[in-house]
GROMACS .gro file of C-alpha atoms in nm:
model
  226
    1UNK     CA    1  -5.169  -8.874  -3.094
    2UNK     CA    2  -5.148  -8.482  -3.093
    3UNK     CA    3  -4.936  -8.269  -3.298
    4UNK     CA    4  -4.924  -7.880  -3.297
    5UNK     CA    5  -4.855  -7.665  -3.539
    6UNK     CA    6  -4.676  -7.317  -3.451
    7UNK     CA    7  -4.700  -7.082  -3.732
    8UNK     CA    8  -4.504  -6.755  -3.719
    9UNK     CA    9  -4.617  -6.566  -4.041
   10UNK     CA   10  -4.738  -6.204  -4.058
   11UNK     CA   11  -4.906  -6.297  -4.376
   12UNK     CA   12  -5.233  -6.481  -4.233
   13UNK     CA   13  -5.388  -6.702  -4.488
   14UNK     CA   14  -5.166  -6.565  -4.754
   15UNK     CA   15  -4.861  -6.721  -4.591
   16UNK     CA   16  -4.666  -6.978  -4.851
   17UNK     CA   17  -4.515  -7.102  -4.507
   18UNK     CA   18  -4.875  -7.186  -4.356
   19UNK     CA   19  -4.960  -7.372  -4.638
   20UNK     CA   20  -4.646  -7.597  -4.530
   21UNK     CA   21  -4.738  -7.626  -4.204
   22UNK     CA   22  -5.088  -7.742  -4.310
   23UNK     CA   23  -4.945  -7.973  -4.500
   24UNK     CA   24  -4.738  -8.163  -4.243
   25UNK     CA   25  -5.054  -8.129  -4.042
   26UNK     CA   26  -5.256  -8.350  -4.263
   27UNK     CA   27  -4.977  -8.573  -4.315
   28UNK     CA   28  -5.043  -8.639  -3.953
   29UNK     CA   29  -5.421  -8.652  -3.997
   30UNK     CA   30  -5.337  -8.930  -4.295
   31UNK     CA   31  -5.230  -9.133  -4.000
   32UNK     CA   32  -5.444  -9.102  -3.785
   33UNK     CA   33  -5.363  -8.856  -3.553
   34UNK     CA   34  -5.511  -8.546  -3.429
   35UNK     CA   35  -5.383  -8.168  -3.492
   36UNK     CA   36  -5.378  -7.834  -3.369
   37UNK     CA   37  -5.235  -7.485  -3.553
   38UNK     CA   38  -5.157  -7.147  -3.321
   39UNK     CA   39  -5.067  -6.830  -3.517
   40UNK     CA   40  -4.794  -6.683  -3.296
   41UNK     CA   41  -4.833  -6.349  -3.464
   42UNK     CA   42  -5.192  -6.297  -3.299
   43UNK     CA   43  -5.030  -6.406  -2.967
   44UNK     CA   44  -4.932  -6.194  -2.691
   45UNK     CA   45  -4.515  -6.305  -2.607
   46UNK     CA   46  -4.325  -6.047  -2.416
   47UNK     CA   47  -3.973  -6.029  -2.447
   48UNK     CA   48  -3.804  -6.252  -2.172
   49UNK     CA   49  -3.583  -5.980  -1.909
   50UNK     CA   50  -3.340  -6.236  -1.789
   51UNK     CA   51  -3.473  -6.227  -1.441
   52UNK     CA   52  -3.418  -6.621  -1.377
   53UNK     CA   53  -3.728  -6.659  -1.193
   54UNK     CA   54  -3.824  -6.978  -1.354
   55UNK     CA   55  -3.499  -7.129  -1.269
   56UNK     CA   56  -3.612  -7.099  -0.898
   57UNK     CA   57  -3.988  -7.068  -0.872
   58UNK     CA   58  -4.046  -7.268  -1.246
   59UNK     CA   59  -4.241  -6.934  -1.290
   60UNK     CA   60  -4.228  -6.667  -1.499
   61UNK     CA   61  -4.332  -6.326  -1.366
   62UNK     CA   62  -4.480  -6.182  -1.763
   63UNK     CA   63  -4.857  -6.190  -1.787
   64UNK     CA   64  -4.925  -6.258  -2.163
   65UNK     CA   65  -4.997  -6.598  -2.340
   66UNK     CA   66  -4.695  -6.796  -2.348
   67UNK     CA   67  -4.815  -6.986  -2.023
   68UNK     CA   68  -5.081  -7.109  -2.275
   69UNK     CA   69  -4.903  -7.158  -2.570
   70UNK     CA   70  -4.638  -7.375  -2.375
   71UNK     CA   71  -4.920  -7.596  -2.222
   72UNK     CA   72  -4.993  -7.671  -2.564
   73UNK     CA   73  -4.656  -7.798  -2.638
   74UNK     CA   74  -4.625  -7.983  -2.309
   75UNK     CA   75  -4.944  -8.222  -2.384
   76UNK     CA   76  -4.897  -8.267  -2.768
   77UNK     CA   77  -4.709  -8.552  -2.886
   78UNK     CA   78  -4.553  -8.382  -3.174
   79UNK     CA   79  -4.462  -7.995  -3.237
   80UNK     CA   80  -4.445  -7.870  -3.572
   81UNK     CA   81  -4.216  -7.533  -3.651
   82UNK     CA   82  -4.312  -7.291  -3.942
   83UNK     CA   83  -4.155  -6.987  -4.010
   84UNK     CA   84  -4.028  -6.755  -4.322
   85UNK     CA   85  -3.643  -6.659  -4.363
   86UNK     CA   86  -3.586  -6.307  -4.241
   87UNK     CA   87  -3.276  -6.279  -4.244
   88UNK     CA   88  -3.155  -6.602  -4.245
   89UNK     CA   89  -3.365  -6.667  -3.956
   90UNK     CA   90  -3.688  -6.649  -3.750
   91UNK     CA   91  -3.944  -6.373  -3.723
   92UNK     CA   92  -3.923  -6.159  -3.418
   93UNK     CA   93  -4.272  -6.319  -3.224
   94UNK     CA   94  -4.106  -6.689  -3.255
   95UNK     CA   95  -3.798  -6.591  -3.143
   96UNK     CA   96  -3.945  -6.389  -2.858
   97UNK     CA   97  -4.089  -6.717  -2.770
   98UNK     CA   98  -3.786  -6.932  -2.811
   99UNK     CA   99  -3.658  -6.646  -2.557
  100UNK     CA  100  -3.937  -6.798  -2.305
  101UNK     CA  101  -3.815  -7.154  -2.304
  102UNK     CA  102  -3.490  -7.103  -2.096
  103UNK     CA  103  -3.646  -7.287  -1.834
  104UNK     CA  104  -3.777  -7.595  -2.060
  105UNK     CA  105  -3.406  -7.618  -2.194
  106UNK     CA  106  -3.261  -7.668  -1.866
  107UNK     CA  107  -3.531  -7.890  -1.738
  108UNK     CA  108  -3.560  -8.090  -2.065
  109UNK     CA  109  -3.915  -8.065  -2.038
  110UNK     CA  110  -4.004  -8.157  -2.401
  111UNK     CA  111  -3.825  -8.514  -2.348
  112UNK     CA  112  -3.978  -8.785  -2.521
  113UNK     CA  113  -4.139  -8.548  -2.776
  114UNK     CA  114  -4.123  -8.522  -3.197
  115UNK     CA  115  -4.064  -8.252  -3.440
  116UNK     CA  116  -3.991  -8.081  -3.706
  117UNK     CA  117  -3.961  -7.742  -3.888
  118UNK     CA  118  -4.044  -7.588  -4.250
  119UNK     CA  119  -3.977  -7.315  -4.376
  120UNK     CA  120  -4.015  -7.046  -4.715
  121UNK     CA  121  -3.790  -6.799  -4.817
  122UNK     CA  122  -3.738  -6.552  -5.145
  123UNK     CA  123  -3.399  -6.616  -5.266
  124UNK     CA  124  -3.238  -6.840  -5.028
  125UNK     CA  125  -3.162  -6.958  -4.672
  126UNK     CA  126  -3.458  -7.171  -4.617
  127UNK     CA  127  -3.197  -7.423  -4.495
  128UNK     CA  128  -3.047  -7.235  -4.244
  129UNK     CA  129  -3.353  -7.118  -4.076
  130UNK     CA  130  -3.473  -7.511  -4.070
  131UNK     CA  131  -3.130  -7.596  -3.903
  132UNK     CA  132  -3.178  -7.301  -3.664
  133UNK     CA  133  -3.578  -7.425  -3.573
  134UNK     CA  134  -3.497  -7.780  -3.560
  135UNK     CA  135  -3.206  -7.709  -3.375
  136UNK     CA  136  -3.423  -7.503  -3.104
  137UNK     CA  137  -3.631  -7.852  -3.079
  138UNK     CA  138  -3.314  -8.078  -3.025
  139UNK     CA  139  -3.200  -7.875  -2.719
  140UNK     CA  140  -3.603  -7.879  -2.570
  141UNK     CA  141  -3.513  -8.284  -2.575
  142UNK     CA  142  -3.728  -8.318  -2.886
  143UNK     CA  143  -3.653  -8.593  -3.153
  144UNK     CA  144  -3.608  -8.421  -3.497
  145UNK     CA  145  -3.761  -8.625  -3.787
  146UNK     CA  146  -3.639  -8.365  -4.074
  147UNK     CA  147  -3.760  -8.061  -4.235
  148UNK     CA  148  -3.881  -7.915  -4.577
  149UNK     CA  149  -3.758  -7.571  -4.717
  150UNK     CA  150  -3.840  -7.387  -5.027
  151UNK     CA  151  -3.703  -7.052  -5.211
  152UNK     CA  152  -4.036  -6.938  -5.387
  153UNK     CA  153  -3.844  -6.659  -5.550
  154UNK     CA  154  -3.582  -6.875  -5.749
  155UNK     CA  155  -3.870  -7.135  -5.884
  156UNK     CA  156  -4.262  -7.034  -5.743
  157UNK     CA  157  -4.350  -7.376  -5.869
  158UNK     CA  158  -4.153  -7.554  -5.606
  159UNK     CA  159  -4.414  -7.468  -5.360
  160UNK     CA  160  -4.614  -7.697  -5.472
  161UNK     CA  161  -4.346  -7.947  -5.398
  162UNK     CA  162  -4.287  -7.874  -5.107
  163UNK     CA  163  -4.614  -7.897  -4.986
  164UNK     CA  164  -4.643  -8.265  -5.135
  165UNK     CA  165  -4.287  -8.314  -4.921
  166UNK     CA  166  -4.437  -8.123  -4.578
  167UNK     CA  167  -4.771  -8.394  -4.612
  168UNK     CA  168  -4.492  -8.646  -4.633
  169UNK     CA  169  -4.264  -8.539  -4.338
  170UNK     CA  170  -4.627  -8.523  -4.143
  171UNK     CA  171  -4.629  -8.886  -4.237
  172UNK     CA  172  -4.308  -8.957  -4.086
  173UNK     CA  173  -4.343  -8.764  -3.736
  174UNK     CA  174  -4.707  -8.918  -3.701
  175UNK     CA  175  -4.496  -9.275  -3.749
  176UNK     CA  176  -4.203  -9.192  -3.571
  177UNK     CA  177  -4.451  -9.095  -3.213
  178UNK     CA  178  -4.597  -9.386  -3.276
  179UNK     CA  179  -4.241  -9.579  -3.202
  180UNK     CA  180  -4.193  -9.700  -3.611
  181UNK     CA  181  -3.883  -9.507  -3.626
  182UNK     CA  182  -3.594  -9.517  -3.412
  183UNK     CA  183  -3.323  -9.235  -3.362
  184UNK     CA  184  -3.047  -9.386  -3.186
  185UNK     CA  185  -2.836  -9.091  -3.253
  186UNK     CA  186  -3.039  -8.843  -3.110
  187UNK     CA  187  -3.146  -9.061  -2.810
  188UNK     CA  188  -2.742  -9.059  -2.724
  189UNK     CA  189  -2.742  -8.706  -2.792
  190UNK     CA  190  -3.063  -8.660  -2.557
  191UNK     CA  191  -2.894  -8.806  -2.242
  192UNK     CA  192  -2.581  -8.605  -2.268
  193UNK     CA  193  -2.745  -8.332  -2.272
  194UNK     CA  194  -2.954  -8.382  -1.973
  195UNK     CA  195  -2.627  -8.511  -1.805
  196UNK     CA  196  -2.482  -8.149  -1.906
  197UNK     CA  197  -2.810  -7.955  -1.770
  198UNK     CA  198  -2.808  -8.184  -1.464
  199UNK     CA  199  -2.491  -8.099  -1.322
  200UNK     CA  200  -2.500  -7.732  -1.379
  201UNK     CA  201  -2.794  -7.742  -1.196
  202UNK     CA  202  -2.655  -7.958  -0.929
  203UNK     CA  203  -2.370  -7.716  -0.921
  204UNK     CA  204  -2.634  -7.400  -0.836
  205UNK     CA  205  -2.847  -7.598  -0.647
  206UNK     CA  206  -2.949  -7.294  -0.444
  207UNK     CA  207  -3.068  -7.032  -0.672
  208UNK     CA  208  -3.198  -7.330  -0.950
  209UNK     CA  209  -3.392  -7.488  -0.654
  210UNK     CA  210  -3.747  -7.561  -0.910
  211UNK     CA  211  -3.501  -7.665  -1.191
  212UNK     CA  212  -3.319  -7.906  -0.878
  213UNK     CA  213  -3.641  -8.012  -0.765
  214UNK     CA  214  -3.754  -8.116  -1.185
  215UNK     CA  215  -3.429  -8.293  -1.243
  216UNK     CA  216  -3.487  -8.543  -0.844
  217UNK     CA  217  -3.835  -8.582  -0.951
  218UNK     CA  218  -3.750  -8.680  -1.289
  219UNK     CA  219  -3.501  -8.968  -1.158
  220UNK     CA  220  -3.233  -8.798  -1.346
  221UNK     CA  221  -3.033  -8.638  -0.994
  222UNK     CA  222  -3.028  -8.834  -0.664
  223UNK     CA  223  -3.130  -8.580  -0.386
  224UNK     CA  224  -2.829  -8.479  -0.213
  225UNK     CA  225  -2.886  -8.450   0.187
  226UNK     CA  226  -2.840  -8.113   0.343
   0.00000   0.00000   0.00000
């Protein structure tokens, strides 16, 4: 079993959020499984141009390190989410990488994954950004086992708590990859959605020709003849 962890803090080892992440981290290590943290602020992610490339080559012309950093996801079991609130939702390097993944949401590629996000804030709207992360992993065909927020403004004690409820959610992915937990719901949910993406790219078969090619390989489309 591998989980990563995908911090986005600017704060390096001062980051309340990375201690959250750590802790779902060896949650997962309290099972059993093995774990792996990247720092997207010491990453290289270029802005995505909207060139569509990947939708026909599966490609993507930008030389930096999102090639790597999305290998990573691909072969890990579980993904893991951290991020502070600004402004109610992600710093700018994770969202520059949630940019990237386009072609992952059409393909599905994530399918058959687990996550799950955490997240600190001030004042307020740790919530929100959780909904927004976890939300980010539901439409990459990842199961979402939950999520753990905390305002360290209103009450700097609840870190603490939060940290004990992060080692706790790590618990709960490690056991839900392992098959312990079912998600009916979101398996449902998982299959529409690929039934959505599949016909769209059906419909522009042409210029989607990688994202065509996924979806026949995959079993999910039967090849049309030309």
């Amino acid at each position: 079993m591998k989980v990563i962890g995908l911090i986005a803090s600017p704060r390096g080892e001062k980051s309340n959020t990375l201690r959250l992440v750590d802790a779902v981290l060896a949650g997962v290590n309290d099972e059993g499984g093995k774990t792996e943290l990247v720092d997207i602020y010491s990453r290289d992610i270029k802005y995505c141009t909207g060139c569509l490339t990947c939708y026909a080559t599966g490609d993507c012309p930008l030389i930096d390190d999102f090639p790597d950093i999305f290998d990573r996801m691909a072969y890990a079991d579980g993904i893991v989410f951290g991020a502070p609130n600004y402004i109610n939702s992600v710093p700018a390097p994770m969202k520059a990488l949630f940019d990237r993944l386009s072609d992952a949401i059409h393909c599905q590629t994530l399918t058959g994954k687990f996550g799950c996000s955490v997240c600190t804030a001030g004042g307020s709207g740790e919530s929100e950004v959780i909904g927004y992360m976890n939300n980010v992993l539901a439409t990459l065909g990842v199961t979402v086992v939950g999520g753990v927020g905390t305002a360290v403004g209103r009450d700097a004690s609840a870190l603490g708590k939060a940290e004990e409820d992060s080692r706790e959610l790590g618990k709960r992915l490690a056991r839900s990859i392992r098959g312990e937990i079912a998600y009916p719901e979101q398996d449902e949910a998982h299959r529409q959605r690929r039934e959505y993406f599949g016909q769209m790219i059906k419909n522009h078969r042409e210029s989607f020709a990688h994202q065509y090619d996924w979806y026949v390989g995959m079993g999910w489309l039967k090849e049309e003849e030309e």
